[in-house]
Amino acid sequence: MIPALRTFQVRPSLPAELRPLNGLASNLRWAWDQPTQELFRWVDPSLWDRTGNPVALLGALDAARIASLASDSAFLARLARLHGELDAYLAGSSWASQSDPALPVVAYFSPEFGLTHVMQTYSGGLGILAGDHLKAASDAGLPLVGVGLLYRHGYFKQYLDADGWQRERYPDLNPNTLPLRRLESGGEPATIDVQLAGSTVACQIWKAEVGRVPLLLLDTDLPRNAPHDRTVTDRLYGGDTEHRLRQEIVLGIGGVRALRLAIRIGEVAREPELYHSNEGHAGFLQFERIRRLMVDDRLSFDDAVEAARAGVLFTTHTPVPAGIDKFPADLARPYFAAVAASCGVEVDRVLALGQQTADGDEPFNMAVMGLRLSALANGVSQLHGVVSRRMFAHLWPDLSDVETPITSVTNGVHALTWIGAEMTGVYQRHLAPDWPDNPLAWERVDEITDDALWRARERARERMLSRVRTAVRAQAMRRGERSAALDWTDEIGDPEALTIGFARRFAEYKRGTLLLRQPERLRRLLLSTDRPVQVVFAGKAHPRDDLGKGLIRQLVHFGADPDLRTRLVFVEDYDMEIARALYAGVDVWLNTPRRPHEACGTSGQKAVLNGALHCSTLDGWWDEMFDGENGFAIGSDDDMGDSEQQDAADTQSLFDVIERVIVPMFYDRSTGPLPRRWLSRVRRSLRTLGPRVLAARMVREYVTDLYAPLADRARALAADDHARARALSQWRRRIDATWPQVRILDVTADDSATHVGSPRDLRVTVALGPLTVDDVRVEVVHGAVNADGEIDRAVVEPMRHDGGIEPARYAARFRCDRAGEYGFTVRVVPMHRDLLSAADTGRAVWPSAAAVIHQQRLDA
């Protein structure tokens, strides 16, 4: 190979009549607009099916085909209409403009974005969620800009060897063949610099248009960089721990700098008021924001931390501590030195932002930093919010885990990206025109007839099986099997048989081989002649996860039996394209994570929107949305603790559900040729789940519940040269210095038996030290007591200041609202008007053994 001395862009030369094709190709709205995709298929069906990439398609057209299209009046009419629709979409009114024109500009940082299978800037659920977030934000007209990395080799392509073991290859990604544009300034590539342990690394910036939303992607593959530095953005989740640290610094620090540059040269319209960190990988964005506040606004380090955290939302997707990025302190120090020097503080001061204790040698924890440097954090389902509050409760040791300040917004999926053509046609005929974005439109699902629903499901199943047959045949030929011996691949799947799909990352906790725990029972289901079941598997294991690779090999070996190979198949190289075919065609989407290890698990949401029924353990989103009749549940919501016992119980439950409920319901034709009980449940699934699993719903919740209120607070703290942020920072320092002097001296209350609803009076004396009554809130905590002597579902009410300063006296009256054993306690928490909540500081003083408890009846 001969390296190029210089490179430049050669764009396809299209006549004026066809130039609107460039506009359609350059905006990624085509990735979720089926009519535009069909237009590109019209341009050249074989090229489109081979690439799925309109930029590459247009670049490969020959002169004869260009001339033919330019004289095709029908094509030109369709082109003009679709280009006009894109212009109308970009300029038209939206939910955001109609609801609140002053919504904050949000910078959405993520290490990966799953927008289309032709751009390998994603690996799995985190990236797909980020891509759907951008698409839904575009549809809603939300002023949002995405920031991520452009990986020159993307995520790996998966293939299986003759033994069924996963192998990886990393194809080169040429950004010039993608719907991307490199930013330029003065005719040269626009670049920013990032310091990586003493090395200055230049990053160029690529821009994608995701509908109305711009997406900036940083790339270090520049000739001016040293070879080691050019590879920082080579692979998604590749390399060792240090490589990951280098990538995340480029994403966070470099991303903020790239955003400022894009604003300066007019590529992004407005300065963000809010930064949304999608997982901890992007958390270093705060380092740069703190530095800029110190340089531009001359804030002290502590004041800059206070001002910076006011404008950040941190979303965690991690349900287990092992999933959090941690960097050894000795590795992190050289990389943090430049930040510390520019902020005028010792490097250990910066390092402490991500350490749980004062031990300077403790690893730097990205989730700890994310929680400390954000105004608010959220999990991605209600159950995940509960799990996250427990997992991170140690950072707020004075509070109960239910008060850990982590809320939740349940993930959703972008409807037009994931719903197949068959069900899209059904919805367009029977629902309101705005069904992809309007939850109320789904109330008309019951108007869809059994005939229409079943015809769409049959066509989608047939299309999916055709795709699977082609894929399995290609897999076998690549492994060296003779074409003449592959006739059996034409028999894969029965278009009338119950089809179960399982596709996701192969990690141990997701239990992709749960069905194999009872192999004979599975064989009977697969080989049944009157009520057959067929299963399609797909998914990748992390390149360093040999356990996950072993699970894939088990499935491949089981399905290699000549009696089973047309009933149980594994499709290689799972990506967005394969996913869409499976979501559209399966009848049941199977999800088997070991509860509660699934943060959300949106794959089932996509299948549900296609008319499949979800069968899952009660984990992630299914825990909050399963109503007993809109799908199927595996096991219960009890957490056994012992994984082997849990797996055995869930296996038994899974087979019972399939054999006793799913199979009989699917094959019940007692009232005619259609499975009317099955279709009734599908309609219930669509009616109850359709509006709840939409990314449109998710984005609106982020806007109304988190973005807007956080932005209002951030604006208030930033006003008048950050006056309130400075004051809040000073108040925190005073609280930190004097809080050990706060004590509860005595409590006076009546603990005699009473009746439900009866009042109970309480008095407390508190030593505040140098603090004032305006710095604290004294609270009574009361509720029913469980067998362990703990208050369940505690009610927290403020007590009123009843005189005195040092000590201060407080009084309250509360009512016992439940029968049985009842209890109360009291506490003191710091309070300031600019805190989001009393939990913000994580501090509380509870009665100690030295406190005097007076048990006497108080006059009302």
mmCIF file of N, CA and C in Angstrom, residues 306 713 717 723-732 734-735 774-777 829-838 840-841:
data_model
loop_
_atom_site.group_PDB
_atom_site.id
_atom_site.type_symbol
_atom_site.label_atom_id
_atom_site.label_comp_id
_atom_site.label_asym_id
_atom_site.label_seq_id
_atom_site.Cartn_x
_atom_site.Cartn_y
_atom_site.Cartn_z
ATOM 1 N N GLU A 306 -18.656 24.555 42.121
ATOM 2 C CA GLU A 306 -20.067 24.787 42.424
ATOM 3 C C GLU A 306 -20.811 25.289 41.196
ATOM 4 N N ARG A 713 -32.225 26.682 37.574
ATOM 5 C CA ARG A 713 -31.340 26.837 38.738
ATOM 6 C C ARG A 713 -29.948 27.276 38.305
ATOM 7 N N LEU A 717 -27.875 30.638 39.519
ATOM 8 C CA LEU A 717 -26.567 30.608 40.168
ATOM 9 C C LEU A 717 -25.519 31.360 39.354
ATOM 10 N N ALA A 723 -22.855 35.121 41.401
ATOM 11 C CA ALA A 723 -22.916 35.548 42.809
ATOM 12 C C ALA A 723 -23.488 34.449 43.700
ATOM 13 N N ARG A 724 -24.587 33.826 43.258
ATOM 14 C CA ARG A 724 -25.194 32.818 44.128
ATOM 15 C C ARG A 724 -24.377 31.533 44.159
ATOM 16 N N ALA A 725 -23.688 31.213 43.072
ATOM 17 C CA ALA A 725 -22.802 30.050 43.104
ATOM 18 C C ALA A 725 -21.661 30.284 44.077
ATOM 19 N N ARG A 726 -21.094 31.486 44.067
ATOM 20 C CA ARG A 726 -20.021 31.812 45.010
ATOM 21 C C ARG A 726 -20.519 31.724 46.445
ATOM 22 N N ALA A 727 -21.715 32.255 46.679
ATOM 23 C CA ALA A 727 -22.263 32.232 48.038
ATOM 24 C C ALA A 727 -22.531 30.797 48.495
ATOM 25 N N LEU A 728 -23.063 29.974 47.600
ATOM 26 C CA LEU A 728 -23.340 28.588 47.954
ATOM 27 C C LEU A 728 -22.046 27.834 48.232
ATOM 28 N N SER A 729 -21.022 28.094 47.444
ATOM 29 C CA SER A 729 -19.728 27.452 47.673
ATOM 30 C C SER A 729 -19.158 27.860 49.031
ATOM 31 N N GLN A 730 -19.268 29.146 49.355
ATOM 32 C CA GLN A 730 -18.779 29.611 50.659
ATOM 33 C C GLN A 730 -19.577 28.960 51.787
ATOM 34 N N TRP A 731 -20.867 28.852 51.622
ATOM 35 C CA TRP A 731 -21.709 28.212 52.644
ATOM 36 C C TRP A 731 -21.310 26.752 52.835
ATOM 37 N N ARG A 732 -21.044 26.037 51.748
ATOM 38 C CA ARG A 732 -20.618 24.633 51.871
ATOM 39 C C ARG A 732 -19.326 24.530 52.683
ATOM 40 N N ARG A 734 -18.277 26.511 54.964
ATOM 41 C CA ARG A 734 -18.592 26.777 56.373
ATOM 42 C C ARG A 734 -19.263 25.552 57.014
ATOM 43 N N ILE A 735 -20.162 24.900 56.263
ATOM 44 C CA ILE A 735 -20.809 23.696 56.775
ATOM 45 C C ILE A 735 -19.766 22.600 57.016
ATOM 46 N N ASP A 774 -30.892 29.374 60.299
ATOM 47 C CA ASP A 774 -31.112 29.487 58.857
ATOM 48 C C ASP A 774 -30.245 28.510 58.063
ATOM 49 N N ASP A 775 -29.231 27.924 58.710
ATOM 50 C CA ASP A 775 -28.326 26.995 58.026
ATOM 51 C C ASP A 775 -28.803 25.551 58.089
ATOM 52 N N VAL A 776 -29.826 25.269 58.856
ATOM 53 C CA VAL A 776 -30.215 23.881 59.077
ATOM 54 C C VAL A 776 -31.731 23.730 58.994
ATOM 55 N N ARG A 777 -32.142 22.492 58.893
ATOM 56 C CA ARG A 777 -33.536 22.132 59.062
ATOM 57 C C ARG A 777 -33.574 20.934 59.988
ATOM 58 N N VAL A 829 -30.369 18.465 59.271
ATOM 59 C CA VAL A 829 -29.719 18.465 57.951
ATOM 60 C C VAL A 829 -29.368 19.892 57.574
ATOM 61 N N PRO A 830 -28.271 20.102 56.827
ATOM 62 C CA PRO A 830 -27.970 21.445 56.336
ATOM 63 C C PRO A 830 -29.031 21.874 55.325
ATOM 64 N N MET A 831 -29.307 23.160 55.274
ATOM 65 C CA MET A 831 -30.313 23.643 54.336
ATOM 66 C C MET A 831 -29.921 25.023 53.842
ATOM 67 N N HIS A 832 -30.067 25.197 52.525
ATOM 68 C CA HIS A 832 -29.755 26.468 51.883
ATOM 69 C C HIS A 832 -30.739 26.637 50.740
ATOM 70 N N ARG A 833 -31.114 27.851 50.434
ATOM 71 C CA ARG A 833 -32.152 28.087 49.427
ATOM 72 C C ARG A 833 -31.740 27.593 48.041
ATOM 73 N N ASP A 834 -30.444 27.486 47.772
ATOM 74 C CA ASP A 834 -29.998 27.097 46.444
ATOM 75 C C ASP A 834 -29.624 25.619 46.329
ATOM 76 N N LEU A 835 -29.834 24.854 47.389
ATOM 77 C CA LEU A 835 -29.678 23.409 47.267
ATOM 78 C C LEU A 835 -30.881 22.830 46.527
ATOM 79 N N LEU A 836 -30.645 21.795 45.734
ATOM 80 C CA LEU A 836 -31.770 21.120 45.106
ATOM 81 C C LEU A 836 -32.624 20.407 46.134
ATOM 82 N N SER A 837 -31.985 19.850 47.154
ATOM 83 C CA SER A 837 -32.703 19.156 48.221
ATOM 84 C C SER A 837 -31.784 19.049 49.419
ATOM 85 N N ALA A 838 -32.354 18.649 50.555
ATOM 86 C CA ALA A 838 -31.545 18.461 51.760
ATOM 87 C C ALA A 838 -30.532 17.349 51.577
ATOM 88 N N ASP A 840 -28.589 16.990 49.130
ATOM 89 C CA ASP A 840 -27.485 17.447 48.298
ATOM 90 C C ASP A 840 -26.141 17.318 49.003
ATOM 91 N N THR A 841 -26.069 17.707 50.275
ATOM 92 C CA THR A 841 -24.788 17.662 50.991
ATOM 93 C C THR A 841 -24.467 16.270 51.512
#
